[in-house]
Amino acid sequence: MNDSELVALALEARERAYVPYSHWSVGAALLDDEGRVWQGCNIENAAYTPSNCAERTAFFKAISEGATTFAAIAVVGGPEGQPTRGYCAPCGVCRQVMREFCDKDSFRVILGDSVLEPKPYLLRDILPESFGPEDLGFAAPQGA
Ligand code: THU
């Protein structure tokens, strides 16, 4: 699974976004260490706060089905019903969820687009000086 293939699966997931309020559809494709891909989309709610981002949908699907270690996530987003027009970076809450379950020094966050080349980052570079499980005395995410 290369970065472009993972972005293609994120673009596919984006088609299923439920975004009647923001009209901003996001898709994610999370690659676990067994080679499985977990897709997610954003799912909004009339009460607003119960809304869930695409990235967290992918993580919560994966973890609830038994996946434990992760290699990379591709993220795409843009105006509903249109091709993406540039990169869509994960929000701070989603970065913190990644920090809970991933090794910040090896987990890759790949920003995707329908035209532009995939743009990879390490989690540590988009969430510097972060707080995580080991700060509370718990085991660090796998690989750390
Ligand atoms: N959104 C995501 O799904 N992921 C991100 O990283 C950025 C924001 C969603 C939340 C909301 O449904 C919509 O995009 C507009 O903020």
PDB file of C-alpha atoms and ligand atoms in Angstrom:
ATOM      1  CA  MET A   1       0.000   0.000   0.000  1.00  0.00           C
ATOM      2  CA  ASN A   2       1.744   3.191  -1.135  1.00  0.00           C
ATOM      3  CA  ASP A   3       0.759   6.762  -0.240  1.00  0.00           C
ATOM      4  CA  SER A   4      -1.198   7.358  -3.450  1.00  0.00           C
ATOM      5  CA  GLU A   5      -3.209   4.180  -2.943  1.00  0.00           C
ATOM      6  CA  LEU A   6      -4.027   5.217   0.615  1.00  0.00           C
ATOM      7  CA  VAL A   7      -5.115   8.663  -0.600  1.00  0.00           C
ATOM      8  CA  ALA A   8      -7.380   6.990  -3.185  1.00  0.00           C
ATOM      9  CA  LEU A   9      -9.095   5.070  -0.373  1.00  0.00           C
ATOM     10  CA  ALA A  10      -9.498   8.298   1.618  1.00  0.00           C
ATOM     11  CA  LEU A  11     -11.095   9.953  -1.428  1.00  0.00           C
ATOM     12  CA  GLU A  12     -13.487   6.983  -1.678  1.00  0.00           C
ATOM     13  CA  ALA A  13     -14.387   7.295   2.023  1.00  0.00           C
ATOM     14  CA  ARG A  14     -15.015  11.014   1.571  1.00  0.00           C
ATOM     15  CA  GLU A  15     -17.896  10.188  -0.759  1.00  0.00           C
ATOM     16  CA  ARG A  16     -19.777   8.845   2.280  1.00  0.00           C
ATOM     17  CA  ALA A  17     -19.371  11.944   4.461  1.00  0.00           C
ATOM     18  CA  TYR A  18     -22.556  13.175   6.164  1.00  0.00           C
ATOM     19  CA  VAL A  19     -22.124  16.947   6.201  1.00  0.00           C
ATOM     20  CA  PRO A  20     -25.474  18.771   5.964  1.00  0.00           C
ATOM     21  CA  TYR A  21     -24.246  21.604   8.219  1.00  0.00           C
ATOM     22  CA  SER A  22     -20.678  22.447   7.183  1.00  0.00           C
ATOM     23  CA  HIS A  23     -20.856  21.080   3.624  1.00  0.00           C
ATOM     24  CA  TRP A  24     -17.185  20.219   4.084  1.00  0.00           C
ATOM     25  CA  SER A  25     -16.577  16.543   3.405  1.00  0.00           C
ATOM     26  CA  VAL A  26     -13.517  14.737   4.719  1.00  0.00           C
ATOM     27  CA  GLY A  27     -12.252  11.225   4.140  1.00  0.00           C
ATOM     28  CA  ALA A  28      -9.555   9.217   5.867  1.00  0.00           C
ATOM     29  CA  ALA A  29      -7.834   5.878   5.293  1.00  0.00           C
ATOM     30  CA  LEU A  30      -5.907   4.428   8.232  1.00  0.00           C
ATOM     31  CA  LEU A  31      -3.293   1.730   7.567  1.00  0.00           C
ATOM     32  CA  ASP A  32      -2.614  -0.675  10.423  1.00  0.00           C
ATOM     33  CA  ASP A  33       0.550  -2.710  10.885  1.00  0.00           C
ATOM     34  CA  GLU A  34      -1.148  -5.826   9.523  1.00  0.00           C
ATOM     35  CA  GLY A  35      -1.811  -4.073   6.227  1.00  0.00           C
ATOM     36  CA  ARG A  36      -5.509  -3.557   6.833  1.00  0.00           C
ATOM     37  CA  VAL A  37      -7.069  -0.221   5.848  1.00  0.00           C
ATOM     38  CA  TRP A  38      -9.810   1.391   7.892  1.00  0.00           C
ATOM     39  CA  GLN A  39     -11.813   4.064   6.100  1.00  0.00           C
ATOM     40  CA  GLY A  40     -13.599   6.947   7.813  1.00  0.00           C
ATOM     41  CA  CYS A  41     -15.646  10.006   6.911  1.00  0.00           C
ATOM     42  CA  ASN A  42     -16.931  12.937   8.933  1.00  0.00           C
ATOM     43  CA  ILE A  43     -20.406  12.494  10.358  1.00  0.00           C
ATOM     44  CA  GLU A  44     -22.200  15.624  11.565  1.00  0.00           C
ATOM     45  CA  ASN A  45     -25.186  16.111  13.854  1.00  0.00           C
ATOM     46  CA  ALA A  46     -27.920  18.731  14.211  1.00  0.00           C
ATOM     47  CA  ALA A  47     -26.713  19.313  17.774  1.00  0.00           C
ATOM     48  CA  TYR A  48     -23.238  20.013  16.319  1.00  0.00           C
ATOM     49  CA  THR A  49     -21.052  18.744  19.182  1.00  0.00           C
ATOM     50  CA  PRO A  50     -21.785  15.042  18.568  1.00  0.00           C
ATOM     51  CA  SER A  51     -20.157  15.421  15.144  1.00  0.00           C
ATOM     52  CA  ASN A  52     -17.145  13.218  14.430  1.00  0.00           C
ATOM     53  CA  CYS A  53     -14.166  13.887  12.187  1.00  0.00           C
ATOM     54  CA  ALA A  54     -13.154  11.445   9.464  1.00  0.00           C
ATOM     55  CA  GLU A  55      -9.878  10.588  11.160  1.00  0.00           C
ATOM     56  CA  ARG A  56     -11.502   9.673  14.456  1.00  0.00           C
ATOM     57  CA  THR A  57     -14.163   7.647  12.674  1.00  0.00           C
ATOM     58  CA  ALA A  58     -11.345   5.601  11.108  1.00  0.00           C
ATOM     59  CA  PHE A  59      -9.474   5.184  14.416  1.00  0.00           C
ATOM     60  CA  PHE A  60     -12.547   4.230  16.412  1.00  0.00           C
ATOM     61  CA  LYS A  61     -13.648   1.723  13.785  1.00  0.00           C
ATOM     62  CA  ALA A  62     -10.167   0.164  13.811  1.00  0.00           C
ATOM     63  CA  ILE A  63      -9.733   0.017  17.574  1.00  0.00           C
ATOM     64  CA  SER A  64     -13.235  -1.271  18.192  1.00  0.00           C
ATOM     65  CA  GLU A  65     -12.519  -4.123  15.766  1.00  0.00           C
ATOM     66  CA  GLY A  66      -9.242  -5.079  17.432  1.00  0.00           C
ATOM     67  CA  ALA A  67      -6.532  -3.213  15.513  1.00  0.00           C
ATOM     68  CA  THR A  68      -3.807  -2.035  17.873  1.00  0.00           C
ATOM     69  CA  THR A  69      -0.845  -0.639  15.941  1.00  0.00           C
ATOM     70  CA  PHE A  70      -0.812   1.778  13.050  1.00  0.00           C
ATOM     71  CA  ALA A  71       1.558   2.924  10.318  1.00  0.00           C
ATOM     72  CA  ALA A  72      -0.109   5.836   8.500  1.00  0.00           C
ATOM     73  CA  ILE A  73      -3.292   7.756   7.773  1.00  0.00           C
ATOM     74  CA  ALA A  74      -4.270   9.572   4.588  1.00  0.00           C
ATOM     75  CA  VAL A  75      -6.630  12.559   4.913  1.00  0.00           C
ATOM     76  CA  VAL A  76      -8.508  14.450   2.202  1.00  0.00           C
ATOM     77  CA  GLY A  77     -11.139  17.153   2.451  1.00  0.00           C
ATOM     78  CA  GLY A  78     -12.938  19.937   0.655  1.00  0.00           C
ATOM     79  CA  PRO A  79     -16.312  21.405  -0.241  1.00  0.00           C
ATOM     80  CA  GLU A  80     -19.057  18.799  -0.442  1.00  0.00           C
ATOM     81  CA  GLY A  81     -19.822  17.480  -3.897  1.00  0.00           C
ATOM     82  CA  GLN A  82     -16.656  18.922  -5.451  1.00  0.00           C
ATOM     83  CA  PRO A  83     -13.177  17.558  -6.029  1.00  0.00           C
ATOM     84  CA  THR A  84     -10.719  18.542  -3.313  1.00  0.00           C
ATOM     85  CA  ARG A  85      -8.912  21.831  -3.959  1.00  0.00           C
ATOM     86  CA  GLY A  86      -5.762  21.401  -1.945  1.00  0.00           C
ATOM     87  CA  TYR A  87      -4.816  19.729   1.298  1.00  0.00           C
ATOM     88  CA  CYS A  88      -6.959  19.388   4.437  1.00  0.00           C
ATOM     89  CA  ALA A  89      -4.904  18.969   7.603  1.00  0.00           C
ATOM     90  CA  PRO A  90      -6.210  17.082  10.654  1.00  0.00           C
ATOM     91  CA  CYS A  91      -7.674  19.146  13.476  1.00  0.00           C
ATOM     92  CA  GLY A  92      -5.935  19.307  16.847  1.00  0.00           C
ATOM     93  CA  VAL A  93      -8.332  16.881  18.499  1.00  0.00           C
ATOM     94  CA  CYS A  94      -7.642  14.242  15.846  1.00  0.00           C
ATOM     95  CA  ARG A  95      -3.875  14.778  16.194  1.00  0.00           C
ATOM     96  CA  GLN A  96      -4.212  14.089  19.916  1.00  0.00           C
ATOM     97  CA  VAL A  97      -6.165  10.889  19.226  1.00  0.00           C
ATOM     98  CA  MET A  98      -3.356   9.795  16.898  1.00  0.00           C
ATOM     99  CA  ARG A  99      -0.898  10.556  19.722  1.00  0.00           C
ATOM    100  CA  GLU A 100      -2.790   8.153  21.988  1.00  0.00           C
ATOM    101  CA  PHE A 101      -2.498   5.183  19.661  1.00  0.00           C
ATOM    102  CA  CYS A 102       0.536   5.800  17.454  1.00  0.00           C
ATOM    103  CA  ASP A 103       4.269   6.207  17.763  1.00  0.00           C
ATOM    104  CA  LYS A 104       4.841   9.908  17.136  1.00  0.00           C
ATOM    105  CA  ASP A 105       8.295   9.258  15.663  1.00  0.00           C
ATOM    106  CA  SER A 106       7.159   6.807  12.988  1.00  0.00           C
ATOM    107  CA  PHE A 107       3.422   7.315  12.369  1.00  0.00           C
ATOM    108  CA  ARG A 108       2.895   9.104   9.067  1.00  0.00           C
ATOM    109  CA  VAL A 109       0.104  11.594   8.340  1.00  0.00           C
ATOM    110  CA  ILE A 110      -0.366  11.895   4.595  1.00  0.00           C
ATOM    111  CA  LEU A 111      -2.229  14.931   3.299  1.00  0.00           C
ATOM    112  CA  GLY A 112      -3.936  14.097   0.034  1.00  0.00           C
ATOM    113  CA  ASP A 113      -5.723  15.774  -2.821  1.00  0.00           C
ATOM    114  CA  SER A 114      -7.379  14.656  -6.041  1.00  0.00           C
ATOM    115  CA  VAL A 115      -4.598  16.306  -8.089  1.00  0.00           C
ATOM    116  CA  LEU A 116      -1.649  17.279  -5.900  1.00  0.00           C
ATOM    117  CA  GLU A 117       0.993  14.766  -4.853  1.00  0.00           C
ATOM    118  CA  PRO A 118       0.552  13.179  -1.397  1.00  0.00           C
ATOM    119  CA  LYS A 119       2.321  15.231   1.265  1.00  0.00           C
ATOM    120  CA  PRO A 120       3.621  13.088   4.164  1.00  0.00           C
ATOM    121  CA  TYR A 121       4.441  14.276   7.686  1.00  0.00           C
ATOM    122  CA  LEU A 122       5.536  12.502  10.835  1.00  0.00           C
ATOM    123  CA  LEU A 123       3.088  12.874  13.712  1.00  0.00           C
ATOM    124  CA  ARG A 124       5.823  14.417  15.872  1.00  0.00           C
ATOM    125  CA  ASP A 125       6.211  17.251  13.356  1.00  0.00           C
ATOM    126  CA  ILE A 126       2.541  18.234  13.305  1.00  0.00           C
ATOM    127  CA  LEU A 127       2.056  17.798  17.073  1.00  0.00           C
ATOM    128  CA  PRO A 128       5.307  19.078  18.626  1.00  0.00           C
ATOM    129  CA  GLU A 129       5.983  19.004  22.385  1.00  0.00           C
ATOM    130  CA  SER A 130       3.001  16.709  22.804  1.00  0.00           C
ATOM    131  CA  PHE A 131       1.398  15.163  25.872  1.00  0.00           C
ATOM    132  CA  GLY A 132       0.691  11.451  25.838  1.00  0.00           C
ATOM    133  CA  PRO A 133       0.093   8.275  27.846  1.00  0.00           C
ATOM    134  CA  GLU A 134       3.691   8.047  29.105  1.00  0.00           C
ATOM    135  CA  ASP A 135       3.362  11.451  30.787  1.00  0.00           C
ATOM    136  CA  LEU A 136       0.821   9.819  33.095  1.00  0.00           C
ATOM    137  CA  GLY A 137       2.995   6.781  33.653  1.00  0.00           C
ATOM    138  CA  PHE A 138       1.292   4.555  31.137  1.00  0.00           C
ATOM    139  CA  ALA A 139       2.996   2.642  28.360  1.00  0.00           C
ATOM    140  CA  ALA A 140       3.902   4.747  25.359  1.00  0.00           C
ATOM    141  CA  PRO A 141       2.174   3.950  22.082  1.00  0.00           C
ATOM    142  CA  GLN A 142       3.743   1.028  20.234  1.00  0.00           C
ATOM    143  CA  GLY A 143       7.136   1.730  18.704  1.00  0.00           C
ATOM    144  CA  ALA A 144       8.011   4.695  20.919  1.00  0.00           C
TER     145      ALA A 144
HETATM  146  N1  THU B   1     -13.240  17.730   9.801  1.00  0.00           N
HETATM  147  C1  THU B   1     -12.731  16.461   9.726  1.00  0.00           C
HETATM  148  O1  THU B   1     -13.477  15.488   9.525  1.00  0.00           O
HETATM  149  N2  THU B   1     -11.397  16.296   9.868  1.00  0.00           N
HETATM  150  C2  THU B   1     -10.513  17.314  10.032  1.00  0.00           C
HETATM  151  O2  THU B   1      -9.367  17.061  10.327  1.00  0.00           O
HETATM  152  C3  THU B   1     -10.955  18.702   9.864  1.00  0.00           C
HETATM  153  C4  THU B   1     -12.425  18.899  10.064  1.00  0.00           C
HETATM  154  C5  THU B   1     -14.680  17.919   9.656  1.00  0.00           C
HETATM  155  C6  THU B   1     -15.393  18.324  10.908  1.00  0.00           C
HETATM  156  C7  THU B   1     -16.633  18.962  10.333  1.00  0.00           C
HETATM  157  O3  THU B   1     -17.576  17.926  10.031  1.00  0.00           O
HETATM  158  C8  THU B   1     -16.160  19.567   9.023  1.00  0.00           C
HETATM  159  O4  THU B   1     -14.938  18.923   8.714  1.00  0.00           O
HETATM  160  C9  THU B   1     -15.942  21.064   9.080  1.00  0.00           C
HETATM  161  O5  THU B   1     -15.154  21.410  10.164  1.00  0.00           O
END
